[in-house]
Coordinates of C-alpha atoms in Angstrom, one line a residue:
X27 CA -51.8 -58.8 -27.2
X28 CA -49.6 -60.5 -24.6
X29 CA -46.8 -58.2 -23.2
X30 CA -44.1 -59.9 -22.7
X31 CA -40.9 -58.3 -20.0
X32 CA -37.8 -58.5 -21.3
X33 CA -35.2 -60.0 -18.4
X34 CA -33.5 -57.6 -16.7
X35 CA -31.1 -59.6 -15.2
X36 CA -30.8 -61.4 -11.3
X37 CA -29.0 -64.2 -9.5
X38 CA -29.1 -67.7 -7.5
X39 CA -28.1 -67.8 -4.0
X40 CA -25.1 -70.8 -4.3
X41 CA -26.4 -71.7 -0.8
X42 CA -30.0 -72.1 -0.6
X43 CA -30.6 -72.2 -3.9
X44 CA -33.4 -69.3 -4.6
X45 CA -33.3 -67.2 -7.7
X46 CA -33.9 -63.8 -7.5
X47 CA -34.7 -61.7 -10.6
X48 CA -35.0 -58.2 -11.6
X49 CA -37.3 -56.0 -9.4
X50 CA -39.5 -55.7 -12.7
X51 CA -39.6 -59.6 -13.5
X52 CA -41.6 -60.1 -10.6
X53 CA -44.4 -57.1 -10.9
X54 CA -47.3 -58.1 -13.2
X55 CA -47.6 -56.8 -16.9
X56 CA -51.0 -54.9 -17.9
X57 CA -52.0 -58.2 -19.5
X58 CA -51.7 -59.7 -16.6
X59 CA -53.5 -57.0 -14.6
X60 CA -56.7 -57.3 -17.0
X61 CA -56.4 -61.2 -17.1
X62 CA -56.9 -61.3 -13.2
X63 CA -59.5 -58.9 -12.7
X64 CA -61.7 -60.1 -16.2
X65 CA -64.4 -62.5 -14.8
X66 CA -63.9 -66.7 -15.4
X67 CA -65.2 -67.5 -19.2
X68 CA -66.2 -71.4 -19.9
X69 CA -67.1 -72.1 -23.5
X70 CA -67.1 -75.4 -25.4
X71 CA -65.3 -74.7 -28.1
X72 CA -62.6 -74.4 -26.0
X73 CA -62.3 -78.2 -25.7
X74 CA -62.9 -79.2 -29.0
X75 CA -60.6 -79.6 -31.9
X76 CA -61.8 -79.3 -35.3
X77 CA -60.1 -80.6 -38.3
X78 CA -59.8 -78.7 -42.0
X79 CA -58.7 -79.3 -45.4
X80 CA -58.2 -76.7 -48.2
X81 CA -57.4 -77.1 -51.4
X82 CA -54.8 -74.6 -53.4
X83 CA -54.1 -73.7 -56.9
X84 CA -51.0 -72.7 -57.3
X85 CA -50.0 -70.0 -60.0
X86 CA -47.7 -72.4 -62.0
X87 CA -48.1 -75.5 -63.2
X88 CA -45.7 -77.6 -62.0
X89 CA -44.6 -81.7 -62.4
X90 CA -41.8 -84.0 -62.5
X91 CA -40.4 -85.9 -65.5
X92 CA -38.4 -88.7 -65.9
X93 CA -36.3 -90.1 -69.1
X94 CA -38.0 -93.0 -70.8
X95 CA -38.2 -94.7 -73.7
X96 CA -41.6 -93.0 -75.4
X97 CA -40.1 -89.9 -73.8
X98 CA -37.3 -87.5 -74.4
X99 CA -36.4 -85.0 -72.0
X100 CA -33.4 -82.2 -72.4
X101 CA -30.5 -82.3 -70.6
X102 CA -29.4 -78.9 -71.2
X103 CA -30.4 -76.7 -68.5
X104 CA -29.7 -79.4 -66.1
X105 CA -26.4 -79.1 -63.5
X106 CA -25.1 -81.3 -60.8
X107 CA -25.2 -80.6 -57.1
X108 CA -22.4 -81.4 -55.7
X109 CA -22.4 -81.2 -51.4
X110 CA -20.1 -78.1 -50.3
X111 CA -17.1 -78.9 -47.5
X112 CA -18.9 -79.7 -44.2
X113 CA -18.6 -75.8 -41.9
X114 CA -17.9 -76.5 -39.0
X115 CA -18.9 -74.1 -35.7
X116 CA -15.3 -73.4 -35.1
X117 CA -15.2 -72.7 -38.9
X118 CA -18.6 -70.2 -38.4
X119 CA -16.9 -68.5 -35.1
X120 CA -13.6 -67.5 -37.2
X121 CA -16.0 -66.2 -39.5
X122 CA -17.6 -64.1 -37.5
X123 CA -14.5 -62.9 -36.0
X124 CA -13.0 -62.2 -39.4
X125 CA -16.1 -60.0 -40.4
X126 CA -16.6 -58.5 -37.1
X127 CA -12.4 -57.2 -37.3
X128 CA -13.4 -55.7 -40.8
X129 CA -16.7 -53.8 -39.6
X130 CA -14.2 -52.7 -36.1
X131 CA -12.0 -51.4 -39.2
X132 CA -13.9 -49.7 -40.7
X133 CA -16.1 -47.9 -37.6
X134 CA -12.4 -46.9 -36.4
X135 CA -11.1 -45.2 -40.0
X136 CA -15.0 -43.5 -39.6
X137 CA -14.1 -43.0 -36.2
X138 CA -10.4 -41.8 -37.2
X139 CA -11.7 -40.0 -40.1
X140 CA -14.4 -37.9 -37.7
X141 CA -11.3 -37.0 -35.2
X142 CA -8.9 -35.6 -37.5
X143 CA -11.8 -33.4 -39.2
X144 CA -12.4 -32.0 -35.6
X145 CA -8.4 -31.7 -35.1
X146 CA -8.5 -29.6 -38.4
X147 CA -11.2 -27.7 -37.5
X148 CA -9.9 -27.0 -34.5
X149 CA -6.5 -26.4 -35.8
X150 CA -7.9 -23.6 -38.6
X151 CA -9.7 -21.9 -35.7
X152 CA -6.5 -22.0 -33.6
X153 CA -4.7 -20.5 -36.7
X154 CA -7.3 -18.3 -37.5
X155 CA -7.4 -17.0 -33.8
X156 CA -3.8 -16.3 -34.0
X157 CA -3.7 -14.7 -37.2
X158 CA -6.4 -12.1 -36.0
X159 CA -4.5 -12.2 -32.8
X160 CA -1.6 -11.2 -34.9
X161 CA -3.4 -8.9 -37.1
X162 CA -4.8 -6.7 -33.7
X163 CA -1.3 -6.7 -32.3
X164 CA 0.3 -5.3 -35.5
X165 CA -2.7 -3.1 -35.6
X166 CA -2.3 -1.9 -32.1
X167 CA 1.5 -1.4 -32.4
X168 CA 0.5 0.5 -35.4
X169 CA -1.7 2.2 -34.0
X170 CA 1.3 3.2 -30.8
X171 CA 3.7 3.8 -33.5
X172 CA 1.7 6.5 -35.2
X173 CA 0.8 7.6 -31.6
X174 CA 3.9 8.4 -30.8
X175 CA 5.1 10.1 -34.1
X176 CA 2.0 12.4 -34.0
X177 CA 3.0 13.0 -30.2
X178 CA 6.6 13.8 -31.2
X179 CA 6.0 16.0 -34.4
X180 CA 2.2 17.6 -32.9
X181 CA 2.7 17.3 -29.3
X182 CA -0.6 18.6 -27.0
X183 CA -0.8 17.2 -23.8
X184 CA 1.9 17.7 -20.9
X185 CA 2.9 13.7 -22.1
X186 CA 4.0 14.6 -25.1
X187 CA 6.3 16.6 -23.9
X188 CA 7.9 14.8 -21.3
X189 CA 8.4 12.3 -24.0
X190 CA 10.1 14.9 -26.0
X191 CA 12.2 16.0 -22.8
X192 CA 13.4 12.6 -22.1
X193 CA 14.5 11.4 -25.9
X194 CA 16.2 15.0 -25.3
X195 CA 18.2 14.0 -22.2
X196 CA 18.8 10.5 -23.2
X197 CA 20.4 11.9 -27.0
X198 CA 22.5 14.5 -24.6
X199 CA 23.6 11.8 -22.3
X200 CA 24.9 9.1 -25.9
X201 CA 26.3 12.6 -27.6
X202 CA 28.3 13.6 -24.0
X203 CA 29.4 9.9 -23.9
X204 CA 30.6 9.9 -27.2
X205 CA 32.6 12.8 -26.7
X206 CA 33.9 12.0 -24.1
X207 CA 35.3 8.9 -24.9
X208 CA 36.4 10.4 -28.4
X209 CA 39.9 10.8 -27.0
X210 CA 39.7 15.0 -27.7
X211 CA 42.1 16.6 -26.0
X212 CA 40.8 19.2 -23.0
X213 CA 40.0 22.4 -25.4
X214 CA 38.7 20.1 -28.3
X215 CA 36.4 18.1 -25.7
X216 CA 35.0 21.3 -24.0
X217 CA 34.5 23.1 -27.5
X218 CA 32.7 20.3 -28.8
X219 CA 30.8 20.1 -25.3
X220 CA 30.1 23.9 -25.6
X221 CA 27.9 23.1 -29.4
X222 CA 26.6 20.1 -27.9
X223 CA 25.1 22.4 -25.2
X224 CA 23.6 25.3 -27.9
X225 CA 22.2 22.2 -29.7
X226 CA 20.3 21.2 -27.0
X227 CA 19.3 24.8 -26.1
X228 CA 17.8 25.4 -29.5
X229 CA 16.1 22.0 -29.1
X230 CA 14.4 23.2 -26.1
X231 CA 13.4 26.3 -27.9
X232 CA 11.8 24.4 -30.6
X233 CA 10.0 22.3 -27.9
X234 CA 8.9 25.6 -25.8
X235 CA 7.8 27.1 -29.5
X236 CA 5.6 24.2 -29.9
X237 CA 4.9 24.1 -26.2
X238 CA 2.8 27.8 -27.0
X239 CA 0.8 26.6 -29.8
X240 CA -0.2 23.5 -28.3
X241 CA -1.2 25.4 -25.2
X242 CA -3.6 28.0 -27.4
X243 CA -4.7 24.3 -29.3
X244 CA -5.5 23.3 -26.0
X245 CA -7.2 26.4 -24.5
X246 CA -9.4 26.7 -27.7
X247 CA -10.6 23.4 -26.8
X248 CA -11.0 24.0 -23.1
X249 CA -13.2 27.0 -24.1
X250 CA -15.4 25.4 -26.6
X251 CA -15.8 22.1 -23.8
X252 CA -16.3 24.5 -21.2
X253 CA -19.0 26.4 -23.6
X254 CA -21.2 23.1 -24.7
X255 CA -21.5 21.6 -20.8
X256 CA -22.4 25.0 -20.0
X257 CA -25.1 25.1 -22.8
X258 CA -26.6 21.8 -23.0
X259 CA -29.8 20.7 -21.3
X260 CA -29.9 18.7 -18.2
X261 CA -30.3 14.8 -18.4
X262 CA -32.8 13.0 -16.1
X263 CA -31.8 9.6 -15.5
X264 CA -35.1 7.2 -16.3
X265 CA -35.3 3.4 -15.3
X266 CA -33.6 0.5 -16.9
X267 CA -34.8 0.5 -20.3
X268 CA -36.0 3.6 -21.3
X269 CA -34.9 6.7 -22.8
X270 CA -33.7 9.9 -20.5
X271 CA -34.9 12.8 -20.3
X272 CA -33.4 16.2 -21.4
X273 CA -34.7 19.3 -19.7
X274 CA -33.9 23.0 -20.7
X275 CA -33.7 25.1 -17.8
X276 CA -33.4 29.4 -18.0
X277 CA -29.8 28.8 -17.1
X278 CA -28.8 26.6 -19.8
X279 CA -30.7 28.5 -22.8
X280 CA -29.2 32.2 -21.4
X281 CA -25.7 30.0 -21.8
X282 CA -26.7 28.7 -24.7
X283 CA -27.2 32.0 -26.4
X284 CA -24.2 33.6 -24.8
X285 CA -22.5 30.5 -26.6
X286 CA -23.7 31.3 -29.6
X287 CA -22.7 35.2 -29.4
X288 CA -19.3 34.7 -28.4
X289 CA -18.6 31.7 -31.8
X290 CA -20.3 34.7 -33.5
X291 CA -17.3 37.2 -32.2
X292 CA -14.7 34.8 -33.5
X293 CA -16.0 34.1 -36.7
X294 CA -14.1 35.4 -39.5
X295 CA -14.1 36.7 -42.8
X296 CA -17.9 38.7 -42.2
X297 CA -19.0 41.4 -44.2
X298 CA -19.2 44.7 -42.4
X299 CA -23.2 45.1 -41.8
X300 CA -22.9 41.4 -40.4
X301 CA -19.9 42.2 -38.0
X302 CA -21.6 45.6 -37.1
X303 CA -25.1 43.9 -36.1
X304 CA -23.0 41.2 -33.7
X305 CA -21.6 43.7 -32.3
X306 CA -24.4 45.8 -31.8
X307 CA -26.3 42.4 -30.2
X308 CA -23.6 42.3 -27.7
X309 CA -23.6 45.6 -26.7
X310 CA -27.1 45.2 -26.1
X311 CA -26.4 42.0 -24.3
X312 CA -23.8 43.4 -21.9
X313 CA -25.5 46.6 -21.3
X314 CA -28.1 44.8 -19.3
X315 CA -25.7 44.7 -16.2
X316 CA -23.5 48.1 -15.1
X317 CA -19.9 47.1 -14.0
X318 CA -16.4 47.8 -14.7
X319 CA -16.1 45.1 -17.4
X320 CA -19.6 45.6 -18.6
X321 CA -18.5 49.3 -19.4
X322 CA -14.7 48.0 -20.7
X323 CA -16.6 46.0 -23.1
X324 CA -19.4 48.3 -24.4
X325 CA -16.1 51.0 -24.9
X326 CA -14.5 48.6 -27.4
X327 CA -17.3 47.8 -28.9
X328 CA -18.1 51.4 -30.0
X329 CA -14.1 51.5 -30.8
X330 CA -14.0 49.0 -33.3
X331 CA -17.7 50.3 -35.2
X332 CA -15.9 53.6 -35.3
X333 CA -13.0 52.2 -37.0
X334 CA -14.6 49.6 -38.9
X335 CA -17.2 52.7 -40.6
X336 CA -13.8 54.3 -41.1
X337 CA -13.0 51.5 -43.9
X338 CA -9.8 49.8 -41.5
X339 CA -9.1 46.7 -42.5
X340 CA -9.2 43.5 -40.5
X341 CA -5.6 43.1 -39.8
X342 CA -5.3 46.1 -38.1
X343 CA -8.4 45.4 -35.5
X344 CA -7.1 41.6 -34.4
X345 CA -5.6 42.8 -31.3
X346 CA -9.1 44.7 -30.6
X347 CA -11.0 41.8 -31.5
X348 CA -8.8 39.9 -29.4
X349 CA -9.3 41.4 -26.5
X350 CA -13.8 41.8 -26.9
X351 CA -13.4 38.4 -27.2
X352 CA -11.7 37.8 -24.1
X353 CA -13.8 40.0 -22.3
X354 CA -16.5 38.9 -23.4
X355 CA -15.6 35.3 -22.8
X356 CA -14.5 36.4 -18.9
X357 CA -18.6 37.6 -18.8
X358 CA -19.7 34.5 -19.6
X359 CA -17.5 32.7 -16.9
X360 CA -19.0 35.1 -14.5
X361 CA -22.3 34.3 -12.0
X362 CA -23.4 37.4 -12.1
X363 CA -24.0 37.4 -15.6
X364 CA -24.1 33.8 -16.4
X365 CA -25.9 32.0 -13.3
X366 CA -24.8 28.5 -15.0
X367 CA -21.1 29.2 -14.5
X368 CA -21.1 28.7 -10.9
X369 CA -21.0 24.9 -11.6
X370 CA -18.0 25.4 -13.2
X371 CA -16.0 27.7 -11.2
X372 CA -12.9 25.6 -9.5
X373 CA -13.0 28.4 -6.8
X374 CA -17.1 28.9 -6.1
X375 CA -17.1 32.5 -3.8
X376 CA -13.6 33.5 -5.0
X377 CA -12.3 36.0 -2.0
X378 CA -14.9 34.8 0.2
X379 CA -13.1 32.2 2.4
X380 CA -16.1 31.8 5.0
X381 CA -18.0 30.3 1.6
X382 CA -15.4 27.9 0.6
X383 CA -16.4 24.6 1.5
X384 CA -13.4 23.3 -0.7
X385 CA -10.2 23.3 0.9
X386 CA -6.9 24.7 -0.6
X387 CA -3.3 24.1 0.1
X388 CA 0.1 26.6 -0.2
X389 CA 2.7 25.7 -3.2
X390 CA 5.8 26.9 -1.7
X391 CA 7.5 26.7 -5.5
X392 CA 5.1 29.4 -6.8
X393 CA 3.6 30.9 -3.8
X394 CA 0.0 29.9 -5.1
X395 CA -3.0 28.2 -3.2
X396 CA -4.5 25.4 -5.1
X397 CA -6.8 22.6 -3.8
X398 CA -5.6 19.3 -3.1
X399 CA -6.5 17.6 -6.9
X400 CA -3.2 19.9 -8.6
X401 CA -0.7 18.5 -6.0
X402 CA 0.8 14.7 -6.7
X403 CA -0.1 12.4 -4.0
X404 CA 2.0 9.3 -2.7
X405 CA 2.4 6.7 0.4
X406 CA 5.8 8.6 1.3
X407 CA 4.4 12.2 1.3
X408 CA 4.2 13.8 4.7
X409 CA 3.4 17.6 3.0
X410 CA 2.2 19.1 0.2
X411 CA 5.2 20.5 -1.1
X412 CA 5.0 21.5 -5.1
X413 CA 2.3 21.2 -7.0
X414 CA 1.7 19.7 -10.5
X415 CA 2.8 22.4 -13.2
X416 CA 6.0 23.3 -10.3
X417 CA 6.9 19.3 -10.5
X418 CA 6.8 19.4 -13.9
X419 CA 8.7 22.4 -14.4
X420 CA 11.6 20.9 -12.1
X421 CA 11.6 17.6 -13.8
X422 CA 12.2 19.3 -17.1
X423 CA 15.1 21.4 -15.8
X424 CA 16.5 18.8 -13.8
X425 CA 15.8 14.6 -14.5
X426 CA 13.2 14.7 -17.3
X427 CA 12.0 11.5 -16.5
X428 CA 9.4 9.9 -18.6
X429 CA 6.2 8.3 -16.5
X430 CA 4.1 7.3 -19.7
X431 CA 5.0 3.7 -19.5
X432 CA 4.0 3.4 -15.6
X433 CA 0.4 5.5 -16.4
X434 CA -0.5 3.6 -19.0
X435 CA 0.6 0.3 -16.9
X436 CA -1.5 1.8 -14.1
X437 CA -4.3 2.5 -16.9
X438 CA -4.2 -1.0 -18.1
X439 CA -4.2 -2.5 -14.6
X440 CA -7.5 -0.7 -13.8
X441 CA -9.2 -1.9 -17.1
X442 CA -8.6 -5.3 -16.6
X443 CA -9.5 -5.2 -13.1
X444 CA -12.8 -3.8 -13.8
X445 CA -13.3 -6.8 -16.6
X446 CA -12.4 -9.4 -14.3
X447 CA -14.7 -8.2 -11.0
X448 CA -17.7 -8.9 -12.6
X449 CA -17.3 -12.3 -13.6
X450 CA -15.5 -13.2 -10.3
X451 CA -18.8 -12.1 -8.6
X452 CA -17.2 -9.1 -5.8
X453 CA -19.5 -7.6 -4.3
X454 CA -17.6 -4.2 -4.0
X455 CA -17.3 -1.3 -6.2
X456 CA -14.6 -1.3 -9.4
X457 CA -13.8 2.1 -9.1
X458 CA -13.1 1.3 -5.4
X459 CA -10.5 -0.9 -4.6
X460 CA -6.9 -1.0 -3.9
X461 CA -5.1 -0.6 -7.1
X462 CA -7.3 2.8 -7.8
X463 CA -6.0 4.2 -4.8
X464 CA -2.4 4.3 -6.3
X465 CA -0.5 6.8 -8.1
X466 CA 1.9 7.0 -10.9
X467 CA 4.6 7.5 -8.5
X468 CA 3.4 4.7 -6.4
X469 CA 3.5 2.6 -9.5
X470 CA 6.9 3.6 -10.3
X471 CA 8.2 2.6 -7.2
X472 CA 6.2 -0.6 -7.1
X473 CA 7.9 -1.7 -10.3
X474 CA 11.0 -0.6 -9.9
X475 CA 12.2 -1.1 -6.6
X476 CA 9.7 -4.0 -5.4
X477 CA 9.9 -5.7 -9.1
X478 CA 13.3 -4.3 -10.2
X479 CA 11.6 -3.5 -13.3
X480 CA 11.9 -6.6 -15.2
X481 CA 9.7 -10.0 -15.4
X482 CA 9.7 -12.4 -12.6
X483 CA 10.8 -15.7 -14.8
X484 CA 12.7 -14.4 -18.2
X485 CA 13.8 -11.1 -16.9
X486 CA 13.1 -9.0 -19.7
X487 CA 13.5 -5.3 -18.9
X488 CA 11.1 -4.0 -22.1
X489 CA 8.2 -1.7 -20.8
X490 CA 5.9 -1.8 -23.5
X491 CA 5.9 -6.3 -23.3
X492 CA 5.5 -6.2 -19.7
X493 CA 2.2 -6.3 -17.5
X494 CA 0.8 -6.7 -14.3
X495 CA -1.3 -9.4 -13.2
X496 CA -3.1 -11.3 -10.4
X497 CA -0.8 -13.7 -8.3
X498 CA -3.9 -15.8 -7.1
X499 CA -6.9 -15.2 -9.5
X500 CA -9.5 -15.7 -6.6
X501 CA -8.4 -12.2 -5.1
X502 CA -8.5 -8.5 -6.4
X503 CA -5.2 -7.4 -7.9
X504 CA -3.0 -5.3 -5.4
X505 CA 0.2 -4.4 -4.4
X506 CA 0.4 -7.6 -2.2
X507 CA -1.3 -9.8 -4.6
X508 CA 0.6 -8.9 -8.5
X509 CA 3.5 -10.5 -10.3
X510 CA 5.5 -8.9 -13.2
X511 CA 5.3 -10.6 -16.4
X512 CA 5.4 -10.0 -20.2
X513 CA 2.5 -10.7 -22.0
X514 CA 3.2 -14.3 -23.2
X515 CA 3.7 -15.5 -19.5
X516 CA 0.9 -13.8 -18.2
X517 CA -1.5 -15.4 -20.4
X518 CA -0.3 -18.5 -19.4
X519 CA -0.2 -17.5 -15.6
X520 CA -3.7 -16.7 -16.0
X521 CA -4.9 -20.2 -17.3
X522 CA -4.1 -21.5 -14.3
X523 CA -5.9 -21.5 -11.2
X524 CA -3.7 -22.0 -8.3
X525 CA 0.3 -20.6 -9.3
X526 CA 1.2 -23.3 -6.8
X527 CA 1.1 -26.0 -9.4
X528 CA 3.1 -24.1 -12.0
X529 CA 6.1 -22.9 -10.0
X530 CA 8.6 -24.3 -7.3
X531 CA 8.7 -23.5 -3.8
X532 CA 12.1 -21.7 -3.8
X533 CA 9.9 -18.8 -6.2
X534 CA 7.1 -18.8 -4.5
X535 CA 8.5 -18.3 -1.7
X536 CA 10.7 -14.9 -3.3
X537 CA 7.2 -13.6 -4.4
X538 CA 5.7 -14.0 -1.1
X539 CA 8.9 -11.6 0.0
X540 CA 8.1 -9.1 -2.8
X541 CA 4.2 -9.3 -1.7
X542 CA 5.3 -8.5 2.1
X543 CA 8.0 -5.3 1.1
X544 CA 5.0 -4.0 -1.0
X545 CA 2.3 -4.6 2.1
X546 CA 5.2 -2.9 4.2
X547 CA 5.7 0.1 1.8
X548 CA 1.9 1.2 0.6
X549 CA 0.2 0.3 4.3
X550 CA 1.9 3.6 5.3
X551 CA -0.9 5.5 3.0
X552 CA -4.1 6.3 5.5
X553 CA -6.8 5.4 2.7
X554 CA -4.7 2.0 2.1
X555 CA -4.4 1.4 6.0
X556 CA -8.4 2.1 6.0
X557 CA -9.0 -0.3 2.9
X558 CA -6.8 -2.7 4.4
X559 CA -8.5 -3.3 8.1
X560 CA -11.6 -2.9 6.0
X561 CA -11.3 -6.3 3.6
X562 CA -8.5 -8.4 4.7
X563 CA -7.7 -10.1 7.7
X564 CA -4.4 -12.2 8.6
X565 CA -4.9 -16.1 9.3
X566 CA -2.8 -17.8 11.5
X567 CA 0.0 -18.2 9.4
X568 CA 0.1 -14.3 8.8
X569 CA -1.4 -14.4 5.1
X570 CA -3.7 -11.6 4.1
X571 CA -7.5 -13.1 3.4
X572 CA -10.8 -11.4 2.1
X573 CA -12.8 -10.6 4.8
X574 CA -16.1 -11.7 4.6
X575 CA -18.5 -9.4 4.5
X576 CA -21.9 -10.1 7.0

């Protein structure tokens, strides 16, 4: 079979005249190929013609008739050709154009009909995006709403109640403005100041009342935590992809049955022989070592079988019970006794001060030494002054300021960070970086004083709408590299890649001011002087850049 090359195109020189084609016009086909190297073939029957006939039958019979006189033939399936208007190529052309309009038509309405499916498609997954958008935002106010009822009417952490202490002052600061501007006259204005101050004073009973429960809660807890590390079996890290290991050691199953002897001494509602034979296993158990509480603990003990063989009931020994617990709880937190406690003593060596590897600093509010982690540390401290419970304490008597919003700004800050490092490729560690070095008060003075607490573009002043976000998504979020903005403009801040293109020069240039107070302000901190030198370096316009690391 001949192959013949389709043409590929080429062109005449106007001046001499030579055509040159397609690159592929000029190489040989296979047919070609195997004509020129096949050897030269001379036949005679390639010069001579021959000539055929053949005869066919056709299927149907078929002839031609004419009218005549001995002949009749029907005229009634005949018809008359008549010649059809003469059709022009001009004609044929606006033909063709006519047909080929109503085929464009129709590929366009297929065309059309294609796109608006895909607009529709993408329009029900746009509204069905926002809807569950919707639905996890109602869900997650929800979710803060019952939050903060359960933290109001249950409170448990130190949070809850400086929540409670600050609705406190700001309902004493409306119900003093009211009064005041009541028009009372002098006695009337103090009397009515006078029960606005019992008010609050049995408020702040209530609170302190709930303050006590929620610290037994809380100790309960503590206990039982501090009980289950103590007791559980040590994990072995294995390689990627496999299971770890768990190990029991002697330490952990001597805590672990110390655990289960003092759950057994709080258990309640025991028949006598059961209580009796606890008690009787931790006598046993304690009696192993001779000390002060050892002996403190065996003497209750053999107190409380006397008087439970005397028929006492239960209500009467609570306050015994109590306290063989607690002994026998402070023997359990003890070395000595319980060699896996010394990993979680906060003062290893206690009295021993040549031992201590861990430093400790002097509260001068209640005269206590306590290491470093229960004092509150910011760029503008020169001292340790007070430490954490002693801050506390003075900010209920005295401000009762509420720092919930700037933690869990602070808290969402380091979450996004830690999402967004990863898929920008840095090299460093998340939990390492500048915005983990800051504090709460660090983060109240960054918003309020750098930021004035409200959003860069509308202004809002609402805590719970507002963020923090990168100013130039290439770099690590940081006080010289953030911008205030509620949620709505921070998404749309973040679509972008470069904020030069969304905003004018005049605001730029105010954000670059902000950036430079806040470089000023938290370069005073050693570890963010340190981390500073470390991974940034100033150009030659004075802009911080990410130092690249050899």
């Amino acid at each position: 079979m001949w192959h013949r090359k389709k043409y590929m195109g080429g062109f005449i020189n106007k001046k001499s005249g030579v055509m040159y084609c397609h690159a592929q016009t000029n190489t040989p086909t296979p047919q070609e190929i195997k004509d020129g190297k096949a050897n030269p073939k001379f036949h005679r029957d390639t010069q001579t013609k021959f000539l055929r006939n053949r005869l066919n039958q056709p299927k149907r019979e078929s002839f031609t008739q004419m009218d005549k006189t001995d002949c009749y033939v029907t005229e009634v399936y005949d018809y008359a050709v008549r010649p059809r208007p003469y059709f022009s190529s001009e004609m044929y052309e606006a033909l063709r154009h006519r047909k080929a309009t109503v085929i464009q038509c129709f590929i366009r309405k297929c065309f059309a009909i294609r796109f608006a499916k895909k607009l529709r498609k993408e329009r029900d997954l746009r509204i069905k995006a926002m809807a569950a958008k919707e639905k996890r935002r109602k869900a997650l106010e929800d979710k803060k709403r019952k939050k903060e009822i359960e933290s109001r009417l249950h409170p448990k952490t130190t949070k809850d109640f400086e929540i409670l202490y600050n609705g406190l002052e700001h309902w004493r600061i409306q119900e003093t403005d009211i009064i005041n501007n009541a028009g009372y006259s002098e006695p009337a204005r103090l009397a009515a100041l006078a029960d606005l101050m019992d008010q609050e004073a049995a408020l702040i009973q209530k609170i302190d009342r709930l303050k006590i429960s929620a610290n037994e809660e809380n100790r309960e807890k503590s206990i039982i935590r501090l009980l289950e590390k103590m007791s559980s079996p040590k994990r072995w890290p294995a390689k990627k992809g496999q299971l770890s290991v768990y190990v029991d050691t002697p330490n952990t199953i001597r805590a672990r049955e110390l655990r289960d002897l003092y759950h057994a001494l709080n258990v309640n509602l025991l028949s006598v022989d059961e209580r009796l034979q606890i008690l009787l296993h931790v006598k046993y158990t304690v009696k192993e070592f001779d000390c002060v509480l050892t002996r403190e603990i065996v003497e209750l003990i053999n107190r409380e079988g006397d008087l439970v063989s005397r028929g006492r009931d239960a209500k009467s020994l609570e306050g015994l019970r109590k306290r063989i617990s607690n002994l026998f709880l402070q023997f359990v937190q003890t070395p000595e006794f319980n060699p896996e406690a010394a990993v979680y003593q906060k003062f290893p060596d206690a009295g021993q001060s040549w031992k201590r590897d861990q430093a400790v600093y002097y509260c001068r509010s209640c005269t206590k030494y306590l290491p470093s982690t229960e004092f509150y540390l910011s760029t503008t401290l020169t001292h340790l002054g007070r430490c954490k419970p002693c801050t506390i304490k003075e900010n209920i008597a005295n401000q009762r300021k509420d720092d919930t919003c700037y933690s869990d700004l602070l808290r969402s800050m380091r979450k996004q960070e830690a999402q967004k490092r990863p898929l920008l490729g840095s090299p460093e560690d998340a939990n390492y970086n500048a915005i983990a070095l800051l504090q709460e008060s660090d983060m109240r003075h960054l918003i309020d004083v750098i930021w004035n607490r409200q959003s860069c573009i509308s202004a809002a002043k609402n805590m719970d709408d507002l963020v923090m976000t990168r100013w130039d998504p290439t770099m690590e979020v940081s006080p010289w590299n953030c911008i205030l903005l509620t949620k709505l403009e921070a998404e749309k801040h973040e679509r972008q890649k470069s904020p030069v293109h969304l905003y004018t020069d005049d605001f730029i240039r105010k954000i670059k001011q902000k950036h430079l107070a806040a470089r000023r302000h938290f370069s005073q901190l050693p570890s963010m002087e340190r981390y500073l030198k470390r991974h940034y370096q100033e150009d030659a316009e004075g802009r911080l850049m990410v130092r690249v690391q050899e």
